[in-house]
mmCIF file with all atom_site columns, C-alpha atoms in Angstrom:
data_model
loop_
_atom_site.group_PDB
_atom_site.id
_atom_site.type_symbol
_atom_site.label_atom_id
_atom_site.label_alt_id
_atom_site.label_comp_id
_atom_site.label_asym_id
_atom_site.label_entity_id
_atom_site.label_seq_id
_atom_site.pdbx_PDB_ins_code
_atom_site.Cartn_x
_atom_site.Cartn_y
_atom_site.Cartn_z
_atom_site.occupancy
_atom_site.B_iso_or_equiv
_atom_site.pdbx_formal_charge
_atom_site.auth_seq_id
_atom_site.auth_comp_id
_atom_site.auth_asym_id
_atom_site.auth_atom_id
_atom_site.pdbx_PDB_model_num
ATOM 1   C CA . UNK A 1 1   ? -78.030  -267.568 -30.255 1.00 0.00 ? 752 UNK A CA 1
ATOM 2   C CA . UNK A 1 2   ? -77.979  -271.313 -29.616 1.00 0.00 ? 753 UNK A CA 1
ATOM 3   C CA . UNK A 1 3   ? -74.618  -272.936 -30.331 1.00 0.00 ? 754 UNK A CA 1
ATOM 4   C CA . UNK A 1 4   ? -74.694  -274.859 -33.610 1.00 0.00 ? 755 UNK A CA 1
ATOM 5   C CA . UNK A 1 5   ? -77.476  -272.799 -35.194 1.00 0.00 ? 756 UNK A CA 1
ATOM 6   C CA . UNK A 1 6   ? -77.055  -269.726 -37.374 1.00 0.00 ? 757 UNK A CA 1
ATOM 7   C CA . UNK A 1 7   ? -80.590  -268.384 -36.837 1.00 0.00 ? 758 UNK A CA 1
ATOM 8   C CA . UNK A 1 8   ? -83.614  -268.677 -34.585 1.00 0.00 ? 759 UNK A CA 1
ATOM 9   C CA . UNK A 1 9   ? -86.597  -268.885 -36.932 1.00 0.00 ? 760 UNK A CA 1
ATOM 10  C CA . UNK A 1 10  ? -90.260  -268.767 -35.956 1.00 0.00 ? 761 UNK A CA 1
ATOM 11  C CA . UNK A 1 11  ? -92.906  -270.363 -38.179 1.00 0.00 ? 762 UNK A CA 1
ATOM 12  C CA . UNK A 1 12  ? -96.398  -268.892 -38.151 1.00 0.00 ? 763 UNK A CA 1
ATOM 13  C CA . UNK A 1 13  ? -98.799  -270.919 -40.249 1.00 0.00 ? 764 UNK A CA 1
ATOM 14  C CA . UNK A 1 14  ? -102.402 -270.037 -40.890 1.00 0.00 ? 765 UNK A CA 1
ATOM 15  C CA . UNK A 1 15  ? -105.161 -269.752 -43.423 1.00 0.00 ? 766 UNK A CA 1
ATOM 16  C CA . UNK A 1 16  ? -104.734 -265.946 -43.393 1.00 0.00 ? 767 UNK A CA 1
ATOM 17  C CA . UNK A 1 17  ? -108.184 -265.432 -44.891 1.00 0.00 ? 768 UNK A CA 1
ATOM 18  C CA . UNK A 1 18  ? -107.623 -262.535 -44.473 1.00 0.00 ? 769 UNK A CA 1
ATOM 19  C CA . UNK A 1 19  ? -104.391 -261.771 -42.640 1.00 0.00 ? 770 UNK A CA 1
ATOM 20  C CA . UNK A 1 20  ? -105.047 -259.066 -40.013 1.00 0.00 ? 771 UNK A CA 1
ATOM 21  C CA . UNK A 1 21  ? -103.285 -257.038 -37.350 1.00 0.00 ? 772 UNK A CA 1
ATOM 22  C CA . UNK A 1 22  ? -103.793 -259.799 -34.790 1.00 0.00 ? 773 UNK A CA 1
ATOM 23  C CA . UNK A 1 23  ? -101.538 -262.058 -36.870 1.00 0.00 ? 774 UNK A CA 1
ATOM 24  C CA . UNK A 1 24  ? -98.906  -259.333 -37.132 1.00 0.00 ? 775 UNK A CA 1
ATOM 25  C CA . UNK A 1 25  ? -98.952  -258.607 -33.400 1.00 0.00 ? 776 UNK A CA 1
ATOM 26  C CA . UNK A 1 26  ? -98.658  -262.341 -32.664 1.00 0.00 ? 777 UNK A CA 1
ATOM 27  C CA . UNK A 1 27  ? -95.616  -262.601 -34.934 1.00 0.00 ? 778 UNK A CA 1
ATOM 28  C CA . UNK A 1 28  ? -94.059  -259.486 -33.417 1.00 0.00 ? 779 UNK A CA 1
ATOM 29  C CA . UNK A 1 29  ? -94.560  -260.644 -29.830 1.00 0.00 ? 780 UNK A CA 1
ATOM 30  C CA . UNK A 1 30  ? -93.079  -264.064 -30.624 1.00 0.00 ? 781 UNK A CA 1
ATOM 31  C CA . UNK A 1 31  ? -90.144  -262.380 -32.360 1.00 0.00 ? 782 UNK A CA 1
ATOM 32  C CA . UNK A 1 32  ? -89.429  -260.139 -29.376 1.00 0.00 ? 783 UNK A CA 1
ATOM 33  C CA . UNK A 1 33  ? -90.118  -262.472 -26.453 1.00 0.00 ? 784 UNK A CA 1
ATOM 34  C CA . UNK A 1 34  ? -88.417  -265.550 -27.921 1.00 0.00 ? 785 UNK A CA 1
ATOM 35  C CA . UNK A 1 35  ? -85.523  -263.491 -29.337 1.00 0.00 ? 786 UNK A CA 1
ATOM 36  C CA . UNK A 1 36  ? -86.041  -264.762 -32.865 1.00 0.00 ? 787 UNK A CA 1
ATOM 37  C CA . UNK A 1 37  ? -84.058  -263.645 -35.908 1.00 0.00 ? 788 UNK A CA 1
ATOM 38  C CA . UNK A 1 38  ? -87.088  -263.796 -38.198 1.00 0.00 ? 789 UNK A CA 1
ATOM 39  C CA . UNK A 1 39  ? -90.665  -265.041 -38.407 1.00 0.00 ? 790 UNK A CA 1
ATOM 40  C CA . UNK A 1 40  ? -91.857  -266.919 -41.486 1.00 0.00 ? 791 UNK A CA 1
ATOM 41  C CA . UNK A 1 41  ? -95.513  -266.538 -42.480 1.00 0.00 ? 792 UNK A CA 1
ATOM 42  C CA . UNK A 1 42  ? -96.752  -269.743 -44.143 1.00 0.00 ? 793 UNK A CA 1
ATOM 43  C CA . UNK A 1 43  ? -100.260 -269.619 -45.665 1.00 0.00 ? 794 UNK A CA 1
ATOM 44  C CA . UNK A 1 44  ? -101.896 -273.040 -45.705 1.00 0.00 ? 795 UNK A CA 1
ATOM 45  C CA . UNK A 1 45  ? -102.450 -274.725 -49.025 1.00 0.00 ? 796 UNK A CA 1
ATOM 46  C CA . UNK A 1 46  ? -105.175 -277.330 -48.445 1.00 0.00 ? 797 UNK A CA 1
ATOM 47  C CA . UNK A 1 47  ? -106.116 -276.924 -44.752 1.00 0.00 ? 798 UNK A CA 1
ATOM 48  C CA . UNK A 1 48  ? -107.262 -280.383 -43.686 1.00 0.00 ? 799 UNK A CA 1
ATOM 49  C CA . UNK A 1 49  ? -109.499 -278.983 -40.930 1.00 0.00 ? 800 UNK A CA 1
ATOM 50  C CA . UNK A 1 50  ? -111.543 -276.827 -43.321 1.00 0.00 ? 801 UNK A CA 1
ATOM 51  C CA . UNK A 1 51  ? -113.529 -277.666 -46.429 1.00 0.00 ? 802 UNK A CA 1
ATOM 52  C CA . UNK A 1 52  ? -112.329 -276.138 -49.692 1.00 0.00 ? 803 UNK A CA 1
ATOM 53  C CA . UNK A 1 53  ? -115.461 -274.030 -50.144 1.00 0.00 ? 804 UNK A CA 1
ATOM 54  C CA . UNK A 1 54  ? -114.789 -272.230 -46.854 1.00 0.00 ? 805 UNK A CA 1
ATOM 55  C CA . UNK A 1 55  ? -111.385 -270.928 -47.913 1.00 0.00 ? 806 UNK A CA 1
ATOM 56  C CA . UNK A 1 56  ? -110.387 -268.300 -50.465 1.00 0.00 ? 807 UNK A CA 1
ATOM 57  C CA . UNK A 1 57  ? -108.039 -269.331 -53.307 1.00 0.00 ? 808 UNK A CA 1
ATOM 58  C CA . UNK A 1 58  ? -104.530 -270.041 -52.049 1.00 0.00 ? 809 UNK A CA 1
ATOM 59  C CA . UNK A 1 59  ? -102.872 -267.531 -54.377 1.00 0.00 ? 810 UNK A CA 1
ATOM 60  C CA . UNK A 1 60  ? -105.053 -264.736 -53.015 1.00 0.00 ? 811 UNK A CA 1
ATOM 61  C CA . UNK A 1 61  ? -104.297 -265.639 -49.409 1.00 0.00 ? 812 UNK A CA 1
ATOM 62  C CA . UNK A 1 62  ? -100.594 -265.769 -50.215 1.00 0.00 ? 813 UNK A CA 1
ATOM 63  C CA . UNK A 1 63  ? -100.749 -262.354 -51.844 1.00 0.00 ? 814 UNK A CA 1
ATOM 64  C CA . UNK A 1 64  ? -102.550 -260.847 -48.842 1.00 0.00 ? 815 UNK A CA 1
ATOM 65  C CA . UNK A 1 65  ? -99.847  -262.241 -46.547 1.00 0.00 ? 816 UNK A CA 1
ATOM 66  C CA . UNK A 1 66  ? -97.148  -260.790 -48.799 1.00 0.00 ? 817 UNK A CA 1
ATOM 67  C CA . UNK A 1 67  ? -98.797  -257.368 -48.778 1.00 0.00 ? 818 UNK A CA 1
ATOM 68  C CA . UNK A 1 68  ? -99.193  -257.445 -44.989 1.00 0.00 ? 819 UNK A CA 1
ATOM 69  C CA . UNK A 1 69  ? -95.541  -258.142 -44.155 1.00 0.00 ? 820 UNK A CA 1
ATOM 70  C CA . UNK A 1 70  ? -93.854  -256.452 -47.105 1.00 0.00 ? 821 UNK A CA 1
ATOM 71  C CA . UNK A 1 71  ? -92.521  -253.498 -45.084 1.00 0.00 ? 822 UNK A CA 1
ATOM 72  C CA . UNK A 1 72  ? -91.320  -255.416 -42.016 1.00 0.00 ? 823 UNK A CA 1
ATOM 73  C CA . UNK A 1 73  ? -87.814  -256.831 -42.386 1.00 0.00 ? 824 UNK A CA 1
ATOM 74  C CA . UNK A 1 74  ? -88.366  -259.147 -39.398 1.00 0.00 ? 825 UNK A CA 1
ATOM 75  C CA . UNK A 1 75  ? -90.880  -261.174 -41.395 1.00 0.00 ? 826 UNK A CA 1
ATOM 76  C CA . UNK A 1 76  ? -90.755  -263.176 -44.601 1.00 0.00 ? 827 UNK A CA 1
ATOM 77  C CA . UNK A 1 77  ? -93.230  -265.206 -46.632 1.00 0.00 ? 828 UNK A CA 1
ATOM 78  C CA . UNK A 1 78  ? -92.945  -268.869 -47.558 1.00 0.00 ? 829 UNK A CA 1
ATOM 79  C CA . UNK A 1 79  ? -95.338  -270.565 -49.996 1.00 0.00 ? 830 UNK A CA 1
ATOM 80  C CA . UNK A 1 80  ? -94.235  -274.119 -49.228 1.00 0.00 ? 831 UNK A CA 1
ATOM 81  C CA . UNK A 1 81  ? -97.709  -275.207 -48.114 1.00 0.00 ? 832 UNK A CA 1
ATOM 82  C CA . UNK A 1 82  ? -99.369  -273.667 -51.166 1.00 0.00 ? 833 UNK A CA 1
ATOM 83  C CA . UNK A 1 83  ? -96.826  -275.211 -53.537 1.00 0.00 ? 834 UNK A CA 1
ATOM 84  C CA . UNK A 1 84  ? -97.122  -278.683 -51.979 1.00 0.00 ? 835 UNK A CA 1
ATOM 85  C CA . UNK A 1 85  ? -99.984  -280.891 -53.151 1.00 0.00 ? 836 UNK A CA 1
ATOM 86  C CA . UNK A 1 86  ? -102.310 -282.516 -50.646 1.00 0.00 ? 837 UNK A CA 1
ATOM 87  C CA . UNK A 1 87  ? -103.409 -281.579 -47.117 1.00 0.00 ? 838 UNK A CA 1
ATOM 88  C CA . UNK A 1 88  ? -101.336 -279.170 -45.026 1.00 0.00 ? 839 UNK A CA 1
ATOM 89  C CA . UNK A 1 89  ? -99.732  -280.751 -41.945 1.00 0.00 ? 840 UNK A CA 1
ATOM 90  C CA . UNK A 1 90  ? -97.432  -278.881 -39.569 1.00 0.00 ? 841 UNK A CA 1
ATOM 91  C CA . UNK A 1 91  ? -94.736  -281.553 -39.713 1.00 0.00 ? 842 UNK A CA 1
ATOM 92  C CA . UNK A 1 92  ? -94.454  -281.095 -43.492 1.00 0.00 ? 843 UNK A CA 1
ATOM 93  C CA . UNK A 1 93  ? -94.476  -277.306 -43.149 1.00 0.00 ? 844 UNK A CA 1
ATOM 94  C CA . UNK A 1 94  ? -91.540  -277.431 -40.746 1.00 0.00 ? 845 UNK A CA 1
ATOM 95  C CA . UNK A 1 95  ? -89.514  -279.772 -42.959 1.00 0.00 ? 846 UNK A CA 1
ATOM 96  C CA . UNK A 1 96  ? -90.090  -277.678 -46.078 1.00 0.00 ? 847 UNK A CA 1
ATOM 97  C CA . UNK A 1 97  ? -89.300  -274.371 -44.359 1.00 0.00 ? 848 UNK A CA 1
ATOM 98  C CA . UNK A 1 98  ? -86.085  -275.854 -42.929 1.00 0.00 ? 849 UNK A CA 1
ATOM 99  C CA . UNK A 1 99  ? -85.096  -276.912 -46.453 1.00 0.00 ? 850 UNK A CA 1
ATOM 100 C CA . UNK A 1 100 ? -85.266  -273.270 -47.582 1.00 0.00 ? 851 UNK A CA 1
ATOM 101 C CA . UNK A 1 101 ? -82.152  -272.468 -45.524 1.00 0.00 ? 852 UNK A CA 1
ATOM 102 C CA . UNK A 1 102 ? -78.647  -273.396 -46.575 1.00 0.00 ? 853 UNK A CA 1
ATOM 103 C CA . UNK A 1 103 ? -77.449  -273.202 -42.992 1.00 0.00 ? 854 UNK A CA 1
ATOM 104 C CA . UNK A 1 104 ? -78.678  -275.010 -39.879 1.00 0.00 ? 855 UNK A CA 1
ATOM 105 C CA . UNK A 1 105 ? -81.461  -273.054 -38.148 1.00 0.00 ? 856 UNK A CA 1
ATOM 106 C CA . UNK A 1 106 ? -83.266  -273.501 -34.852 1.00 0.00 ? 857 UNK A CA 1
ATOM 107 C CA . UNK A 1 107 ? -86.991  -273.703 -35.587 1.00 0.00 ? 858 UNK A CA 1
ATOM 108 C CA . UNK A 1 108 ? -89.835  -272.479 -33.403 1.00 0.00 ? 859 UNK A CA 1
ATOM 109 C CA . UNK A 1 109 ? -93.462  -273.305 -34.235 1.00 0.00 ? 860 UNK A CA 1
ATOM 110 C CA . UNK A 1 110 ? -95.890  -270.571 -33.165 1.00 0.00 ? 861 UNK A CA 1
ATOM 111 C CA . UNK A 1 111 ? -99.383  -271.652 -32.074 1.00 0.00 ? 862 UNK A CA 1
ATOM 112 C CA . UNK A 1 112 ? -102.180 -270.493 -29.803 1.00 0.00 ? 863 UNK A CA 1
ATOM 113 C CA . UNK A 1 113 ? -101.817 -271.786 -26.257 1.00 0.00 ? 864 UNK A CA 1
ATOM 114 C CA . UNK A 1 114 ? -105.329 -273.266 -26.464 1.00 0.00 ? 865 UNK A CA 1
ATOM 115 C CA . UNK A 1 115 ? -104.149 -275.470 -29.346 1.00 0.00 ? 866 UNK A CA 1
ATOM 116 C CA . UNK A 1 116 ? -101.763 -277.289 -27.003 1.00 0.00 ? 867 UNK A CA 1
ATOM 117 C CA . UNK A 1 117 ? -104.719 -279.253 -25.626 1.00 0.00 ? 868 UNK A CA 1
ATOM 118 C CA . UNK A 1 118 ? -105.219 -280.926 -29.010 1.00 0.00 ? 869 UNK A CA 1
ATOM 119 C CA . UNK A 1 119 ? -101.594 -281.099 -30.047 1.00 0.00 ? 870 UNK A CA 1
ATOM 120 C CA . UNK A 1 120 ? -101.363 -284.822 -29.320 1.00 0.00 ? 871 UNK A CA 1
ATOM 121 C CA . UNK A 1 121 ? -103.927 -285.452 -32.113 1.00 0.00 ? 872 UNK A CA 1
ATOM 122 C CA . UNK A 1 122 ? -101.795 -283.754 -34.787 1.00 0.00 ? 873 UNK A CA 1
ATOM 123 C CA . UNK A 1 123 ? -100.313 -285.712 -37.671 1.00 0.00 ? 874 UNK A CA 1
ATOM 124 C CA . UNK A 1 124 ? -96.885  -287.177 -36.744 1.00 0.00 ? 875 UNK A CA 1
ATOM 125 C CA . UNK A 1 125 ? -96.736  -284.982 -33.653 1.00 0.00 ? 876 UNK A CA 1
ATOM 126 C CA . UNK A 1 126 ? -93.753  -286.778 -32.119 1.00 0.00 ? 877 UNK A CA 1
ATOM 127 C CA . UNK A 1 127 ? -91.740  -286.026 -35.249 1.00 0.00 ? 878 UNK A CA 1
ATOM 128 C CA . UNK A 1 128 ? -92.939  -282.417 -35.111 1.00 0.00 ? 879 UNK A CA 1
ATOM 129 C CA . UNK A 1 129 ? -91.841  -281.750 -31.521 1.00 0.00 ? 880 UNK A CA 1
ATOM 130 C CA . UNK A 1 130 ? -88.477  -283.367 -32.242 1.00 0.00 ? 881 UNK A CA 1
ATOM 131 C CA . UNK A 1 131 ? -87.914  -280.805 -34.992 1.00 0.00 ? 882 UNK A CA 1
ATOM 132 C CA . UNK A 1 132 ? -89.099  -277.597 -33.286 1.00 0.00 ? 883 UNK A CA 1
ATOM 133 C CA . UNK A 1 133 ? -89.511  -275.724 -30.056 1.00 0.00 ? 884 UNK A CA 1
ATOM 134 C CA . UNK A 1 134 ? -93.058  -274.483 -29.487 1.00 0.00 ? 885 UNK A CA 1
ATOM 135 C CA . UNK A 1 135 ? -94.071  -270.882 -28.831 1.00 0.00 ? 886 UNK A CA 1
ATOM 136 C CA . UNK A 1 136 ? -97.552  -270.860 -27.297 1.00 0.00 ? 887 UNK A CA 1
ATOM 137 C CA . UNK A 1 137 ? -99.388  -267.532 -27.512 1.00 0.00 ? 888 UNK A CA 1
ATOM 138 C CA . UNK A 1 138 ? -101.446 -266.944 -24.386 1.00 0.00 ? 889 UNK A CA 1
ATOM 139 C CA . UNK A 1 139 ? -104.472 -264.683 -24.889 1.00 0.00 ? 890 UNK A CA 1
ATOM 140 C CA . UNK A 1 140 ? -105.386 -262.123 -22.190 1.00 0.00 ? 891 UNK A CA 1
ATOM 141 C CA . UNK A 1 141 ? -107.736 -263.564 -19.605 1.00 0.00 ? 892 UNK A CA 1
ATOM 142 C CA . UNK A 1 142 ? -106.977 -267.156 -20.520 1.00 0.00 ? 893 UNK A CA 1
ATOM 143 C CA . UNK A 1 143 ? -105.316 -269.497 -18.068 1.00 0.00 ? 894 UNK A CA 1
ATOM 144 C CA . UNK A 1 144 ? -102.536 -271.875 -18.872 1.00 0.00 ? 895 UNK A CA 1
ATOM 145 C CA . UNK A 1 145 ? -103.848 -275.382 -18.426 1.00 0.00 ? 896 UNK A CA 1
ATOM 146 C CA . UNK A 1 146 ? -102.002 -278.604 -18.080 1.00 0.00 ? 897 UNK A CA 1
ATOM 147 C CA . UNK A 1 147 ? -102.090 -279.986 -21.605 1.00 0.00 ? 898 UNK A CA 1
ATOM 148 C CA . UNK A 1 148 ? -101.460 -283.527 -22.743 1.00 0.00 ? 899 UNK A CA 1
ATOM 149 C CA . UNK A 1 149 ? -98.181  -282.896 -24.534 1.00 0.00 ? 900 UNK A CA 1
ATOM 150 C CA . UNK A 1 150 ? -95.933  -285.310 -26.393 1.00 0.00 ? 901 UNK A CA 1
ATOM 151 C CA . UNK A 1 151 ? -92.837  -286.361 -24.493 1.00 0.00 ? 902 UNK A CA 1
ATOM 152 C CA . UNK A 1 152 ? -89.925  -283.927 -24.846 1.00 0.00 ? 903 UNK A CA 1
ATOM 153 C CA . UNK A 1 153 ? -92.119  -281.092 -26.137 1.00 0.00 ? 904 UNK A CA 1
ATOM 154 C CA . UNK A 1 154 ? -90.347  -277.789 -25.428 1.00 0.00 ? 905 UNK A CA 1
ATOM 155 C CA . UNK A 1 155 ? -92.873  -274.974 -24.882 1.00 0.00 ? 906 UNK A CA 1
ATOM 156 C CA . UNK A 1 156 ? -92.285  -271.261 -24.330 1.00 0.00 ? 907 UNK A CA 1
ATOM 157 C CA . UNK A 1 157 ? -95.377  -269.236 -23.372 1.00 0.00 ? 908 UNK A CA 1
ATOM 158 C CA . UNK A 1 158 ? -95.772  -265.701 -24.687 1.00 0.00 ? 909 UNK A CA 1
ATOM 159 C CA . UNK A 1 159 ? -98.493  -263.452 -23.249 1.00 0.00 ? 910 UNK A CA 1
ATOM 160 C CA . UNK A 1 160 ? -100.384 -261.587 -25.948 1.00 0.00 ? 911 UNK A CA 1
ATOM 161 C CA . UNK A 1 161 ? -101.818 -258.054 -25.814 1.00 0.00 ? 912 UNK A CA 1
ATOM 162 C CA . UNK A 1 162 ? -105.596 -257.796 -25.952 1.00 0.00 ? 913 UNK A CA 1
ATOM 163 C CA . UNK A 1 163 ? -106.458 -257.653 -29.659 1.00 0.00 ? 914 UNK A CA 1
ATOM 164 C CA . UNK A 1 164 ? -109.860 -259.096 -30.478 1.00 0.00 ? 915 UNK A CA 1
ATOM 165 C CA . UNK A 1 165 ? -109.688 -259.529 -34.250 1.00 0.00 ? 916 UNK A CA 1
ATOM 166 C CA . UNK A 1 166 ? -110.476 -262.703 -36.157 1.00 0.00 ? 917 UNK A CA 1
ATOM 167 C CA . UNK A 1 167 ? -110.463 -263.546 -39.846 1.00 0.00 ? 918 UNK A CA 1
ATOM 168 C CA . UNK A 1 168 ? -114.036 -264.797 -39.652 1.00 0.00 ? 919 UNK A CA 1
ATOM 169 C CA . UNK A 1 169 ? -115.172 -261.478 -38.156 1.00 0.00 ? 920 UNK A CA 1
ATOM 170 C CA . UNK A 1 170 ? -113.356 -259.624 -40.942 1.00 0.00 ? 921 UNK A CA 1
ATOM 171 C CA . UNK A 1 171 ? -115.149 -261.684 -43.582 1.00 0.00 ? 922 UNK A CA 1
ATOM 172 C CA . UNK A 1 172 ? -118.506 -261.076 -41.915 1.00 0.00 ? 923 UNK A CA 1
ATOM 173 C CA . UNK A 1 173 ? -117.859 -257.334 -41.780 1.00 0.00 ? 924 UNK A CA 1
ATOM 174 C CA . UNK A 1 174 ? -117.232 -257.227 -45.521 1.00 0.00 ? 925 UNK A CA 1
ATOM 175 C CA . UNK A 1 175 ? -120.410 -259.202 -46.205 1.00 0.00 ? 926 UNK A CA 1
ATOM 176 C CA . UNK A 1 176 ? -122.331 -256.747 -44.009 1.00 0.00 ? 927 UNK A CA 1
ATOM 177 C CA . UNK A 1 177 ? -120.867 -253.743 -45.805 1.00 0.00 ? 928 UNK A CA 1
ATOM 178 C CA . UNK A 1 178 ? -118.567 -252.528 -43.008 1.00 0.00 ? 929 UNK A CA 1
ATOM 179 C CA . UNK A 1 179 ? -115.003 -251.328 -43.472 1.00 0.00 ? 930 UNK A CA 1
ATOM 180 C CA . UNK A 1 180 ? -111.880 -253.272 -42.518 1.00 0.00 ? 931 UNK A CA 1
ATOM 181 C CA . UNK A 1 181 ? -109.918 -250.086 -41.944 1.00 0.00 ? 932 UNK A CA 1
ATOM 182 C CA . UNK A 1 182 ? -107.677 -250.408 -38.845 1.00 0.00 ? 933 UNK A CA 1
ATOM 183 C CA . UNK A 1 183 ? -108.361 -254.165 -38.704 1.00 0.00 ? 934 UNK A CA 1
ATOM 184 C CA . UNK A 1 184 ? -106.124 -255.219 -41.593 1.00 0.00 ? 935 UNK A CA 1
ATOM 185 C CA . UNK A 1 185 ? -103.120 -253.467 -43.178 1.00 0.00 ? 936 UNK A CA 1
ATOM 186 C CA . UNK A 1 186 ? -104.156 -250.932 -45.816 1.00 0.00 ? 937 UNK A CA 1
ATOM 187 C CA . UNK A 1 187 ? -102.599 -252.861 -48.752 1.00 0.00 ? 938 UNK A CA 1
ATOM 188 C CA . UNK A 1 188 ? -104.619 -255.918 -47.670 1.00 0.00 ? 939 UNK A CA 1
ATOM 189 C CA . UNK A 1 189 ? -107.801 -253.882 -47.409 1.00 0.00 ? 940 UNK A CA 1
ATOM 190 C CA . UNK A 1 190 ? -107.223 -252.487 -50.902 1.00 0.00 ? 941 UNK A CA 1
ATOM 191 C CA . UNK A 1 191 ? -106.625 -255.969 -52.285 1.00 0.00 ? 942 UNK A CA 1
ATOM 192 C CA . UNK A 1 192 ? -109.824 -257.314 -50.708 1.00 0.00 ? 943 UNK A CA 1
ATOM 193 C CA . UNK A 1 193 ? -111.854 -254.452 -52.153 1.00 0.00 ? 944 UNK A CA 1
ATOM 194 C CA . UNK A 1 194 ? -110.342 -254.644 -55.641 1.00 0.00 ? 945 UNK A CA 1
ATOM 195 C CA . UNK A 1 195 ? -110.741 -258.437 -55.798 1.00 0.00 ? 946 UNK A CA 1
ATOM 196 C CA . UNK A 1 196 ? -114.272 -258.376 -54.399 1.00 0.00 ? 947 UNK A CA 1
ATOM 197 C CA . UNK A 1 197 ? -113.366 -260.903 -51.726 1.00 0.00 ? 948 UNK A CA 1
ATOM 198 C CA . UNK A 1 198 ? -115.947 -261.947 -49.113 1.00 0.00 ? 949 UNK A CA 1
ATOM 199 C CA . UNK A 1 199 ? -118.859 -260.172 -50.793 1.00 0.00 ? 950 UNK A CA 1
ATOM 200 C CA . UNK A 1 200 ? -122.201 -262.037 -50.718 1.00 0.00 ? 951 UNK A CA 1
ATOM 201 C CA . UNK A 1 201 ? -122.542 -264.552 -53.552 1.00 0.00 ? 952 UNK A CA 1
ATOM 202 C CA . UNK A 1 202 ? -119.205 -263.455 -55.042 1.00 0.00 ? 953 UNK A CA 1
ATOM 203 C CA . UNK A 1 203 ? -117.447 -265.881 -57.307 1.00 0.00 ? 954 UNK A CA 1
ATOM 204 C CA . UNK A 1 204 ? -113.775 -265.009 -57.138 1.00 0.00 ? 955 UNK A CA 1
ATOM 205 C CA . UNK A 1 205 ? -111.395 -266.998 -59.294 1.00 0.00 ? 956 UNK A CA 1
ATOM 206 C CA . UNK A 1 206 ? -107.770 -267.803 -58.609 1.00 0.00 ? 957 UNK A CA 1
ATOM 207 C CA . UNK A 1 207 ? -105.095 -265.274 -59.539 1.00 0.00 ? 958 UNK A CA 1
#
């Protein structure tokens, strides 16, 4: 453990629409390889890169994340991005998660390695990299490229197992009438079915 910090905390933000086993494996690999004490799942509130009609209600995405991690003591859920009004920016996520701890914690922001190439375009990125160390998840078959990184950015690369699951594919499977069994945790699958999420022309209200 780094001197001066009581915990090493990873932050995994995402739309989680729906959360799937790829997200859980990513969190687990980051936890193990970076020797974290816990990983915080943070569902986005108003994702600035996506239009509102493309995203399920925030409360439903938060509930799916809660169901997915409920039995793993290494993980916890934070709703700071859902509770905050306005667009979701990583720099605000980090500040609000840090404020949830009474003690001083060392923060790690978990992202896909391919996202490093666009990191310099992020909102207040210099402030972000001052506040966190980055964990970049490297997908199988991808090559680490020289990315244009902010000065003083601290990056740890973590190689991921080959798990080809995406939230968009999960949504398409539901629309096509296929099962999500073995792609998402069973409690999440049950929630999606009971709520009628992702069905064609479904109008699902907030919960």
